[in-house]
PDB file of C-alpha atoms in Angstrom:
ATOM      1  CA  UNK A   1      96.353  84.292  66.263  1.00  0.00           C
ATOM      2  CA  UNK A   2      92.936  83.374  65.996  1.00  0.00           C
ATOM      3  CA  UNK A   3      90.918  82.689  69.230  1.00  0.00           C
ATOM      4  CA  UNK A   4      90.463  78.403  68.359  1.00  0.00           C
ATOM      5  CA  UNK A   5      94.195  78.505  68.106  1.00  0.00           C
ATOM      6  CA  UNK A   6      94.533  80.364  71.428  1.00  0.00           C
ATOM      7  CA  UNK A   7      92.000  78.002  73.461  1.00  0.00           C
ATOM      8  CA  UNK A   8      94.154  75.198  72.073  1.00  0.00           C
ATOM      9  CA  UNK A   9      97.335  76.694  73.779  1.00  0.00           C
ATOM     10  CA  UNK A  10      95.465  76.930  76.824  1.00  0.00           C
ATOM     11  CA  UNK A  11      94.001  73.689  77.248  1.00  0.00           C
ATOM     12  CA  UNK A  12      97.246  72.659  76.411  1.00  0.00           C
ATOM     13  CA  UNK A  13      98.953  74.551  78.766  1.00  0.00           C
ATOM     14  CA  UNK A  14      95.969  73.579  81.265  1.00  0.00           C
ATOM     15  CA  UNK A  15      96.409  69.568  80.431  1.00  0.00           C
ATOM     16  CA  UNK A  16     100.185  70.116  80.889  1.00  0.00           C
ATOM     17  CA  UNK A  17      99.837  71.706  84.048  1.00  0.00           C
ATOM     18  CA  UNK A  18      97.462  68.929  85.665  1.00  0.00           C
ATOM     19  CA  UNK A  19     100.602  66.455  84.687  1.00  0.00           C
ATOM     20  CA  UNK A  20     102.992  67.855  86.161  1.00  0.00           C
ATOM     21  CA  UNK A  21     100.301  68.292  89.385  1.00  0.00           C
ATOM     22  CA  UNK A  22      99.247  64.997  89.589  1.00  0.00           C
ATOM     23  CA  UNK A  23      99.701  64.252  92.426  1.00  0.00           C
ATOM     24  CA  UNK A  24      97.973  65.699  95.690  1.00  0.00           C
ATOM     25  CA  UNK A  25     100.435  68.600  97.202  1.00  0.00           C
ATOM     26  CA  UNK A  26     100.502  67.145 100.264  1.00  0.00           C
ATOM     27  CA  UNK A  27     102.717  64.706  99.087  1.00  0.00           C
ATOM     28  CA  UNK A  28     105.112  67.294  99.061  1.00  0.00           C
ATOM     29  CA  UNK A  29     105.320  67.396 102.787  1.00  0.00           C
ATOM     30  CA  UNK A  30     107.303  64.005 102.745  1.00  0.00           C
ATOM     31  CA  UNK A  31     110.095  66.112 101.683  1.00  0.00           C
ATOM     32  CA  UNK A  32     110.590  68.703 105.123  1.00  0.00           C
ATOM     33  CA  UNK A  33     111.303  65.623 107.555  1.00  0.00           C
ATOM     34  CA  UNK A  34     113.821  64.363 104.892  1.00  0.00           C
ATOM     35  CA  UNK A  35     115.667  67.613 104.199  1.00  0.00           C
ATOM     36  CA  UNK A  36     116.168  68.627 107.623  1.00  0.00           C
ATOM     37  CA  UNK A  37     117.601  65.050 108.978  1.00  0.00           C
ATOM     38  CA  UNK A  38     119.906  64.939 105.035  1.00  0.00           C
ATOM     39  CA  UNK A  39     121.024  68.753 105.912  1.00  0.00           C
ATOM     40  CA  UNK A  40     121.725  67.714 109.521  1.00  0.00           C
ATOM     41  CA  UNK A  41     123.555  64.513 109.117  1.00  0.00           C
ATOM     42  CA  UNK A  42     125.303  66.321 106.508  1.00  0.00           C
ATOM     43  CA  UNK A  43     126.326  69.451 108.550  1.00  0.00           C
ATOM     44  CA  UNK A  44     127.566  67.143 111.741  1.00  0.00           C
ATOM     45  CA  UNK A  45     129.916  64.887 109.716  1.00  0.00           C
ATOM     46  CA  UNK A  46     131.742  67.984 108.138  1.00  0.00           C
ATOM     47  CA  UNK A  47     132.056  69.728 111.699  1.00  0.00           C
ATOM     48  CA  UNK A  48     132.135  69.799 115.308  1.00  0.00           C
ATOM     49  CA  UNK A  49     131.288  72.698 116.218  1.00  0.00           C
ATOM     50  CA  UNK A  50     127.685  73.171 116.780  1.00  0.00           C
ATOM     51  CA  UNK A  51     127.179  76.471 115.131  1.00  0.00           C
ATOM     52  CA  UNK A  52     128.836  75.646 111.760  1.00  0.00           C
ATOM     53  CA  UNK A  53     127.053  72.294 111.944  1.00  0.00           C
ATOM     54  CA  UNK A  54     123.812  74.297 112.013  1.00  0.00           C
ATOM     55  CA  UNK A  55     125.671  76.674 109.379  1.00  0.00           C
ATOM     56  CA  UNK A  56     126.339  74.309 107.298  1.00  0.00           C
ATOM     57  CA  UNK A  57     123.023  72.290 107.550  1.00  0.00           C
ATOM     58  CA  UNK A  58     121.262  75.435 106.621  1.00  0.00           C
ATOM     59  CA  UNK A  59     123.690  75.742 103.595  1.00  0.00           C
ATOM     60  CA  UNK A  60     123.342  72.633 102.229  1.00  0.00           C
ATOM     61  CA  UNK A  61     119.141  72.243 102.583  1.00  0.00           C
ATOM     62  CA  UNK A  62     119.052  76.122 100.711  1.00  0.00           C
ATOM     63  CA  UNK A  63     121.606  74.268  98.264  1.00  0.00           C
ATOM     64  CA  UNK A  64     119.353  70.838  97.650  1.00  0.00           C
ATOM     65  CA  UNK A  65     116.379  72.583  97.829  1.00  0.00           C
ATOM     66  CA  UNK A  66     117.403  75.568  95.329  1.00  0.00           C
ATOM     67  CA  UNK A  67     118.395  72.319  92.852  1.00  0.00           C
ATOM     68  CA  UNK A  68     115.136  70.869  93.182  1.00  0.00           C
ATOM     69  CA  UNK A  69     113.181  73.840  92.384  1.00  0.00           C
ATOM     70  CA  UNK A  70     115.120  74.416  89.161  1.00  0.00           C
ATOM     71  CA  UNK A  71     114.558  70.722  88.447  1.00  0.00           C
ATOM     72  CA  UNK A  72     110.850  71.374  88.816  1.00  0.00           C
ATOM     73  CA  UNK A  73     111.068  74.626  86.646  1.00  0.00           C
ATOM     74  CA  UNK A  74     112.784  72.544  83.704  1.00  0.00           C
ATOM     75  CA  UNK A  75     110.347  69.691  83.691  1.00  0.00           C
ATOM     76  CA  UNK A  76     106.904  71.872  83.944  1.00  0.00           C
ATOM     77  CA  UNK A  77     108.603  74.393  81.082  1.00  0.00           C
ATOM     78  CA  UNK A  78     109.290  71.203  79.046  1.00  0.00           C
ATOM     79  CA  UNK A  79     105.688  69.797  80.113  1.00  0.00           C
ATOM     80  CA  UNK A  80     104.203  73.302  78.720  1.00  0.00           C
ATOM     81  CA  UNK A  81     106.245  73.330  75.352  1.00  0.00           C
ATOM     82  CA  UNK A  82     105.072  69.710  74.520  1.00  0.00           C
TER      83      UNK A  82
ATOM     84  CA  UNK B   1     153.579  59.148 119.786  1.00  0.00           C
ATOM     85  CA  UNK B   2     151.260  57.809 122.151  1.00  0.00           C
ATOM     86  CA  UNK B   3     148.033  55.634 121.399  1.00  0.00           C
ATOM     87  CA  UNK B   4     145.960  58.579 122.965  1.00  0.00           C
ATOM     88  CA  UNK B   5     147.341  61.359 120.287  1.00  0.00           C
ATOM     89  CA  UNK B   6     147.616  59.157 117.327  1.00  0.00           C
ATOM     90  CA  UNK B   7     143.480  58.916 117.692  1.00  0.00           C
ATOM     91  CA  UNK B   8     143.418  62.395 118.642  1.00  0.00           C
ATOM     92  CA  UNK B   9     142.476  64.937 115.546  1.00  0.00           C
ATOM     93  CA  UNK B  10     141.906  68.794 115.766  1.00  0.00           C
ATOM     94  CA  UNK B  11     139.058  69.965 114.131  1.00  0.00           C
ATOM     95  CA  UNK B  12     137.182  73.162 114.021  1.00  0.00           C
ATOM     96  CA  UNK B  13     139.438  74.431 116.651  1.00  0.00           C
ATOM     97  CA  UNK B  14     138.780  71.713 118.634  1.00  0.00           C
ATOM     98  CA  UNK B  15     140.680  68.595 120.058  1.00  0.00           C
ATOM     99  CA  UNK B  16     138.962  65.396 119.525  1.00  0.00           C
ATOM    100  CA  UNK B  17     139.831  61.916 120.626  1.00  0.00           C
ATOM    101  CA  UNK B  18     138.505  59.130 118.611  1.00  0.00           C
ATOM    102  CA  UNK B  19     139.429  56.720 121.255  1.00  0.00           C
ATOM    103  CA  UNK B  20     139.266  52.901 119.594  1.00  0.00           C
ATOM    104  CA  UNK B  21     138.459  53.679 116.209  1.00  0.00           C
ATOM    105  CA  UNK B  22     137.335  50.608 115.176  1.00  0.00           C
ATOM    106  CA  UNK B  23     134.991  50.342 118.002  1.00  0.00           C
ATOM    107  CA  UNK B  24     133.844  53.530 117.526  1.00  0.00           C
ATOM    108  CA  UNK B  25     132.585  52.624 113.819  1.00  0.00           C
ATOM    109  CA  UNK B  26     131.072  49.862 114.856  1.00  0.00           C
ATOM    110  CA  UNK B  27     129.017  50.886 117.502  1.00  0.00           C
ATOM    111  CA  UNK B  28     128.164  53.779 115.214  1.00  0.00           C
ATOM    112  CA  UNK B  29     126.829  51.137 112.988  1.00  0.00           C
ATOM    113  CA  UNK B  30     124.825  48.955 115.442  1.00  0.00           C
ATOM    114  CA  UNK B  31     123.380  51.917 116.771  1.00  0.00           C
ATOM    115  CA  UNK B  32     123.300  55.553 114.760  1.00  0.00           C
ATOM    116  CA  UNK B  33     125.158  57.884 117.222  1.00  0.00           C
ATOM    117  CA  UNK B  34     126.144  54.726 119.471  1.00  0.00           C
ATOM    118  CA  UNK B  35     129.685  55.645 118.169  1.00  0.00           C
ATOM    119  CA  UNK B  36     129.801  59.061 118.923  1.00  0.00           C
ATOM    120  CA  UNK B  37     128.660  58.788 122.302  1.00  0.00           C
ATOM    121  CA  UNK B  38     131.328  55.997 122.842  1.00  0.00           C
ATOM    122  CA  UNK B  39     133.887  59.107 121.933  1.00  0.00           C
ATOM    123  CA  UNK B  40     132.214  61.405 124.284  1.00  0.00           C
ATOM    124  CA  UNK B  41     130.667  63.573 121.350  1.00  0.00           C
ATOM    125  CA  UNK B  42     127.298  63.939 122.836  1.00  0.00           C
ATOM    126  CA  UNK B  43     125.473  66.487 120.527  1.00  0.00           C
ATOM    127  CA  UNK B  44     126.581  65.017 117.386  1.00  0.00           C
ATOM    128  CA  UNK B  45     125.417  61.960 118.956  1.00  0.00           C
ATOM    129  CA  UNK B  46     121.962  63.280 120.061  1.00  0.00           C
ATOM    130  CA  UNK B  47     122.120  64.916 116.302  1.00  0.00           C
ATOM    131  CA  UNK B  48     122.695  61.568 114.837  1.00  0.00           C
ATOM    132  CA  UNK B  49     120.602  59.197 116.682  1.00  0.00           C
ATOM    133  CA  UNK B  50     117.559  61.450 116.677  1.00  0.00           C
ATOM    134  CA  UNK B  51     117.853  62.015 112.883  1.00  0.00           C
ATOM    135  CA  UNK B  52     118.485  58.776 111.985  1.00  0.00           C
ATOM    136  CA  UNK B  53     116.662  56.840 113.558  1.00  0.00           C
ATOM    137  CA  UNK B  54     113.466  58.948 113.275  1.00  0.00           C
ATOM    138  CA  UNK B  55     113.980  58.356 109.494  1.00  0.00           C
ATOM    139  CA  UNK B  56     114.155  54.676 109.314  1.00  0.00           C
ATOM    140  CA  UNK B  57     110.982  54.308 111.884  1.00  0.00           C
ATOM    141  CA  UNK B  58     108.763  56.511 109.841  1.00  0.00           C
ATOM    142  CA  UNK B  59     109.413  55.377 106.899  1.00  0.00           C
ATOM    143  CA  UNK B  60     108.867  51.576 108.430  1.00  0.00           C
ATOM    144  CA  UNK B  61     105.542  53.353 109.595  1.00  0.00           C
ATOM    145  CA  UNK B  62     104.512  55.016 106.160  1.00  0.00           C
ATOM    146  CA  UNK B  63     104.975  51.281 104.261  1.00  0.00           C
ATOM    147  CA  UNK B  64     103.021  49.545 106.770  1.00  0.00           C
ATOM    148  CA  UNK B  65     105.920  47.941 108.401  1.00  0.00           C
ATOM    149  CA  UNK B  66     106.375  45.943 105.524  1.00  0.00           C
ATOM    150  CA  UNK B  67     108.982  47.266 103.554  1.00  0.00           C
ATOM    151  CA  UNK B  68     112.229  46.455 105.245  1.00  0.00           C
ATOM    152  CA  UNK B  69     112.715  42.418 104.405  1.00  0.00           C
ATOM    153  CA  UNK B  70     115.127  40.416 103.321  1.00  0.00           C
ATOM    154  CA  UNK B  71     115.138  38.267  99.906  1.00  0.00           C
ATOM    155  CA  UNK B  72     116.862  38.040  96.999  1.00  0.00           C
ATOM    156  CA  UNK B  73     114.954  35.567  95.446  1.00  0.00           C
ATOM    157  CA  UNK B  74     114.239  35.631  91.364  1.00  0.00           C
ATOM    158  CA  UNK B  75     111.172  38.377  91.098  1.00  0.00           C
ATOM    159  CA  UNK B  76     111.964  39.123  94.675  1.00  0.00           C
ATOM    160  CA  UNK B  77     115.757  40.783  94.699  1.00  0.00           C
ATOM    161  CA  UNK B  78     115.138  42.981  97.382  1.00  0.00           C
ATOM    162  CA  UNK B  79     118.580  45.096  97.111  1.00  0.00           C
ATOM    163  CA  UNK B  80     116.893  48.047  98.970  1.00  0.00           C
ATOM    164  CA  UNK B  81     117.578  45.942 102.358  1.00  0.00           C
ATOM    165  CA  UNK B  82     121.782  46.683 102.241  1.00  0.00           C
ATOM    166  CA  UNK B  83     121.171  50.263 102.418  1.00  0.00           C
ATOM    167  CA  UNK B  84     118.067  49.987 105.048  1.00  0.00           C
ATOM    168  CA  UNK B  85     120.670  47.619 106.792  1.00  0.00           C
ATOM    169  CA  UNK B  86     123.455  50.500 107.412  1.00  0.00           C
ATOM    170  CA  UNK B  87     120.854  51.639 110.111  1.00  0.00           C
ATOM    171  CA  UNK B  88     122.681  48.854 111.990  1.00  0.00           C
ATOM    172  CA  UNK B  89     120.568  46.518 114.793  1.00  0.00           C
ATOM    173  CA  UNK B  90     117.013  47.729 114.645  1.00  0.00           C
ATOM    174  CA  UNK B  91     117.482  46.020 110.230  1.00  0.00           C
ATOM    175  CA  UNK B  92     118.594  42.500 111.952  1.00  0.00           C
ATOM    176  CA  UNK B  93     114.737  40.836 112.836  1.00  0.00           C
ATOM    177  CA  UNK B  94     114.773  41.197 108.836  1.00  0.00           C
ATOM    178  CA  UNK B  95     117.663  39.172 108.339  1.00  0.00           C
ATOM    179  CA  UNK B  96     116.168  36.413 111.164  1.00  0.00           C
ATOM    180  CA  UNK B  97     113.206  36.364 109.169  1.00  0.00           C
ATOM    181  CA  UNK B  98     114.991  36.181 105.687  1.00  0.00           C
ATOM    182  CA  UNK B  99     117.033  33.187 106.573  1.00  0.00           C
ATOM    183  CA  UNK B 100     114.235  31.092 108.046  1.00  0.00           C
ATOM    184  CA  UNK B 101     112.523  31.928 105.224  1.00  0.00           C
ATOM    185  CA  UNK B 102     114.942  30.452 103.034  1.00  0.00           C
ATOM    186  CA  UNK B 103     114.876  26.941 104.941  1.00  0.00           C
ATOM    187  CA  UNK B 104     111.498  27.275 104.214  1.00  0.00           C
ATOM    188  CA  UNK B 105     111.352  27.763 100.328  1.00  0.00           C
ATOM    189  CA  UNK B 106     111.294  24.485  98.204  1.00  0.00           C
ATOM    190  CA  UNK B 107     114.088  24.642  96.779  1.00  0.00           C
ATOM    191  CA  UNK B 108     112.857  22.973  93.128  1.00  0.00           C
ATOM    192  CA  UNK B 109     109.302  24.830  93.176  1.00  0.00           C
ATOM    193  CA  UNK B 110     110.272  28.232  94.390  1.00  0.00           C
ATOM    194  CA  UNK B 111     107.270  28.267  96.491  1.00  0.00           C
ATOM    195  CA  UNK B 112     107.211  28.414 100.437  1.00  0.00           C
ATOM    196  CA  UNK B 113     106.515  25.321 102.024  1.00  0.00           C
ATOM    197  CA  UNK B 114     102.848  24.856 103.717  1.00  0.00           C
ATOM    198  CA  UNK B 115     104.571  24.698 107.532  1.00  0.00           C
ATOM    199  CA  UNK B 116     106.561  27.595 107.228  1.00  0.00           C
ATOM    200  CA  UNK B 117     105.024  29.964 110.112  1.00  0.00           C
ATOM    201  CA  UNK B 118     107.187  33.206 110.201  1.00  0.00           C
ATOM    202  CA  UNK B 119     108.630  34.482 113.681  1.00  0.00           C
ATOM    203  CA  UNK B 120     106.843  37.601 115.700  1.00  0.00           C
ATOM    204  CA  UNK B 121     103.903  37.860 113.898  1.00  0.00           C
ATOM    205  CA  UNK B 122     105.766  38.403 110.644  1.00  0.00           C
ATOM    206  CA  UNK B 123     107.379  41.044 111.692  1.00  0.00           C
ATOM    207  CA  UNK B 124     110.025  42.307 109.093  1.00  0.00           C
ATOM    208  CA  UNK B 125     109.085  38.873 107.183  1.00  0.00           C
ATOM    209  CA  UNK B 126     109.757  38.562 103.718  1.00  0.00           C
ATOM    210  CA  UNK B 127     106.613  38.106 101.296  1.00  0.00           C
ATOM    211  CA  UNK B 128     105.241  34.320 100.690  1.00  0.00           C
ATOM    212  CA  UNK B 129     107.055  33.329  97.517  1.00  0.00           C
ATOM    213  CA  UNK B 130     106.906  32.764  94.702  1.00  0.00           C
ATOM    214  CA  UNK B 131     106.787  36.586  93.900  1.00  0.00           C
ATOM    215  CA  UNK B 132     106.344  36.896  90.262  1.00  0.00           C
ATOM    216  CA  UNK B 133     105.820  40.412  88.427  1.00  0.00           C
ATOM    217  CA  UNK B 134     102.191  41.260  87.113  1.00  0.00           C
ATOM    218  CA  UNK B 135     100.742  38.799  89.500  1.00  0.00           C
ATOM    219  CA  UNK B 136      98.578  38.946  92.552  1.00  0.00           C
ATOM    220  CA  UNK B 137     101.005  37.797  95.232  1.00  0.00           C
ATOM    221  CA  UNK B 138     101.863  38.928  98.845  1.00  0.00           C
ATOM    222  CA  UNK B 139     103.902  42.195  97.932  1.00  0.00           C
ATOM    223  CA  UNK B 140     101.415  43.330  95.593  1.00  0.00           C
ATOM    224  CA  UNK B 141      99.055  43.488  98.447  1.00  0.00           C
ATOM    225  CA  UNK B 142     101.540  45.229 100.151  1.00  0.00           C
ATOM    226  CA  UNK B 143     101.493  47.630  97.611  1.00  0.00           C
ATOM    227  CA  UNK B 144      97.440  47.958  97.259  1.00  0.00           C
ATOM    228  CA  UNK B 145      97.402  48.985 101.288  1.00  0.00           C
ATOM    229  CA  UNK B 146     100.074  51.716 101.411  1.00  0.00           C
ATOM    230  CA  UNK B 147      99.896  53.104  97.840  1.00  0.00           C
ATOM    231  CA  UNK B 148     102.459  55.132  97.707  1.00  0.00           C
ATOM    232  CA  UNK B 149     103.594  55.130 101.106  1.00  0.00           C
ATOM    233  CA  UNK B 150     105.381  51.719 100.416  1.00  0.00           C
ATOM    234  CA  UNK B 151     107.554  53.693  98.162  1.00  0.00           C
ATOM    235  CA  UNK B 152     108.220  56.611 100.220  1.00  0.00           C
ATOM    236  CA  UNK B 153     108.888  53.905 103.424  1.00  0.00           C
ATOM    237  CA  UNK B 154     111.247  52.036 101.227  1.00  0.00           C
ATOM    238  CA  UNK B 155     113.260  55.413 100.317  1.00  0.00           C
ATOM    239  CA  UNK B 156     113.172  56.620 103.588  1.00  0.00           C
ATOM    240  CA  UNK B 157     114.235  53.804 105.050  1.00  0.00           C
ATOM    241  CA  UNK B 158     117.136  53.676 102.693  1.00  0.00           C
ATOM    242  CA  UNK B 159     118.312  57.142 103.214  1.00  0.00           C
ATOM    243  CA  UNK B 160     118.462  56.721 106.699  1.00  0.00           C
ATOM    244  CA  UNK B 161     121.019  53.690 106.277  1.00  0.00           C
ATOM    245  CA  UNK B 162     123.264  55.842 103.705  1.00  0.00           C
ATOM    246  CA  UNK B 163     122.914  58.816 106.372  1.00  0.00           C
ATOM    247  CA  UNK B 164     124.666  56.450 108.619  1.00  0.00           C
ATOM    248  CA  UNK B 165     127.596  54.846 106.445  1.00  0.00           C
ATOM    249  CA  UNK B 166     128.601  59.273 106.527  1.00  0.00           C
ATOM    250  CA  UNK B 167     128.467  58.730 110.879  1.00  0.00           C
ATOM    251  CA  UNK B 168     130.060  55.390 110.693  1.00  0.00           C
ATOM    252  CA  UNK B 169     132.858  57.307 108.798  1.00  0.00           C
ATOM    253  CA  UNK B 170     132.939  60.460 111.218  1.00  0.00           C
ATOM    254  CA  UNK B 171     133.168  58.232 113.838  1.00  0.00           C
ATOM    255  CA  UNK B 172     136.090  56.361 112.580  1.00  0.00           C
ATOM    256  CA  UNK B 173     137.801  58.414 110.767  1.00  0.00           C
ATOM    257  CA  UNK B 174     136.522  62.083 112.161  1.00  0.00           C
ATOM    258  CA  UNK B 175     134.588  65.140 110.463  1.00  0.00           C
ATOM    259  CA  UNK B 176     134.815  64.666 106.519  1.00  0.00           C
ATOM    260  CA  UNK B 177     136.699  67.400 104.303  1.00  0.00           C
ATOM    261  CA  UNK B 178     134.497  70.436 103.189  1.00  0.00           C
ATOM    262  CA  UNK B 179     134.512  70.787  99.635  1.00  0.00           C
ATOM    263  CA  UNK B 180     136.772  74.268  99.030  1.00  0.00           C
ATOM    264  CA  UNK B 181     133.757  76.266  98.180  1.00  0.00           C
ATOM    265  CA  UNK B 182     132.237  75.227 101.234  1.00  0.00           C
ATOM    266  CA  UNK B 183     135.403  76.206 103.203  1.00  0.00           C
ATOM    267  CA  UNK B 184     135.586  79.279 102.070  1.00  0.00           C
ATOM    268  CA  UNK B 185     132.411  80.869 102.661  1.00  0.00           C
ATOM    269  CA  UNK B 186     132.971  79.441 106.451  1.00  0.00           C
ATOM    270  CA  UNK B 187     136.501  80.839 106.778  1.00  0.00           C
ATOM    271  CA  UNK B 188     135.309  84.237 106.212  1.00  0.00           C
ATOM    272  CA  UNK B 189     131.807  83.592 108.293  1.00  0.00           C
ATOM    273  CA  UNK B 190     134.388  82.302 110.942  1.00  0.00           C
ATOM    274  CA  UNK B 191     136.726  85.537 110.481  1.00  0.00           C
ATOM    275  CA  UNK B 192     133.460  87.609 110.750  1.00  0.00           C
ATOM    276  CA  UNK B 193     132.681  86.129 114.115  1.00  0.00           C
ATOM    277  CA  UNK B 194     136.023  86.188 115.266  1.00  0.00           C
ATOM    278  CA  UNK B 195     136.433  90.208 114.300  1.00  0.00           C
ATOM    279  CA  UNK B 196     132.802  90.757 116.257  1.00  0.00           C
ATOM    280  CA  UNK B 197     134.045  89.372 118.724  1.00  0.00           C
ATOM    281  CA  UNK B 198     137.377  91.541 119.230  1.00  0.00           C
TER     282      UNK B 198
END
């Protein structure tokens, strides 16, 4: 591989990156209010009992927030192979 | 069977009366967690009202207090407001504001008459029409102020009226099903407990 062909994969890679960044990280705190009151809500119309709500709250914002990630994964691997 | 155990269901162990069902759902509607509290549920209530309602205010906040309105005018269907409106009572000035607003659109021109002065400062008052696409009108100014936060306030405010069509449902109809996965990991993190416990 010569070292032109190289650069280009990083600058790709680099441009690629910056897309899928685009916006300011910050923006990513929007998303703690919302999972806690989804998991919540979610948790305390499956049960009444406090401690399985709260179990089950935890469950489900590992669960959405597991799915998100690999979401995020996908996309910036297809962002760095185009 | 009596009125009392026909509204009575046992869940997690635990005996719950639903009281007057219908009333239940209702209030649980006008108010997130009013339903609940009606039933003598209090933390699911506090749980409820708290998350809820937290939701739909910030997200009002974040969009500049613009982005719950009613219209469904062409260029202007604003379908976002039947979700915010599952929040129940605090989505109603919108609806105030949506129906004076249509006495006071021409109804050949499209356009909002010169008089038309909107109630409480324009509180929750849908944009001056016409509202056309591309153009420079009202909610594209609405837009330009809040950036993104009109978007974010609009979702927000939508999830938080979905979140409470799931409590209008507990509170009618009690706790839904867990899906069987679900139930199984918290039979055996119940069974765990339980054998501590002995």
């Amino acid at each position: 591989m010569t070292l032109s062909a190289l650069k280009s994969i990083i600058h790709h890679r680099d441009q690629a990156g910056q897309n899928m960044l685009s916006i300011s990280p910050t923006y990513m705190l929007y998303y703690l209010p919302l999972i806690v009151t989804v998991a919540l809500v979610f948790g305390a119309t499956r049960h009444e009992n406090t401690t399985l709500v709260l179990n089950h709250a935890w469950q489900t914002a590992k669960w959405i927030t597991g799915f998100m990630g690999v979401i995020f994964v996908v996309l910036y691997i297809i962002g760095l192979l185009t | 069977m009596t009125p009392e155990e026909k509204n009575t269901i046992s869940v997690d162990g635990e005996l719950v009366d639903l009281r007057n069902r219908t009333l239940a759902a209702l209030l649980a509607w006008l108010l997130p967690g009013a339903g609940h509290f009606y039933q003598g549920r209090m933390t699911k209530a506090a749980i409820f009202f708290i998350c809820i309602m937290s939701t739909w205010i910030f997200g009002f906040a974040v969009g500049g207090s613009h982005v719950v309105y009613s219209s469904w005018e062409p260029g202007d269907k604003r379908w976002h407001y039947y979700l915010q409106a599952g929040a129940g009572v605090i989505s109603f000035p919108a609806y105030i504001q949506g129906r004076r607003m249509n006495d006071a659109t021409d109804s050949f021109t499209g356009y909002t008459k010169s008089n038309y002065e909107p109630l409480w400062n324009g509180f929750m008052a849908p944009p001056v029409r016409p509202v056309i696409e591309s153009e420079a009108d009202q909610v594209a100014a609405w837009y330009a102020q809040r950036g993104a936060g009109y978007e974010m306030g609009t979702w927000y405010t939508v999830i938080a009226g979905l979140l409470n069509i799931l409590v209008i449902y507990d509170a009618y109809g009690g706790p839904l099903s867990v899906p069987i996965s679900g139930r199984k990991k918290e039979e055996s993190v119940t069974e765990d407990s339980e054998q501590t416990s002995e």
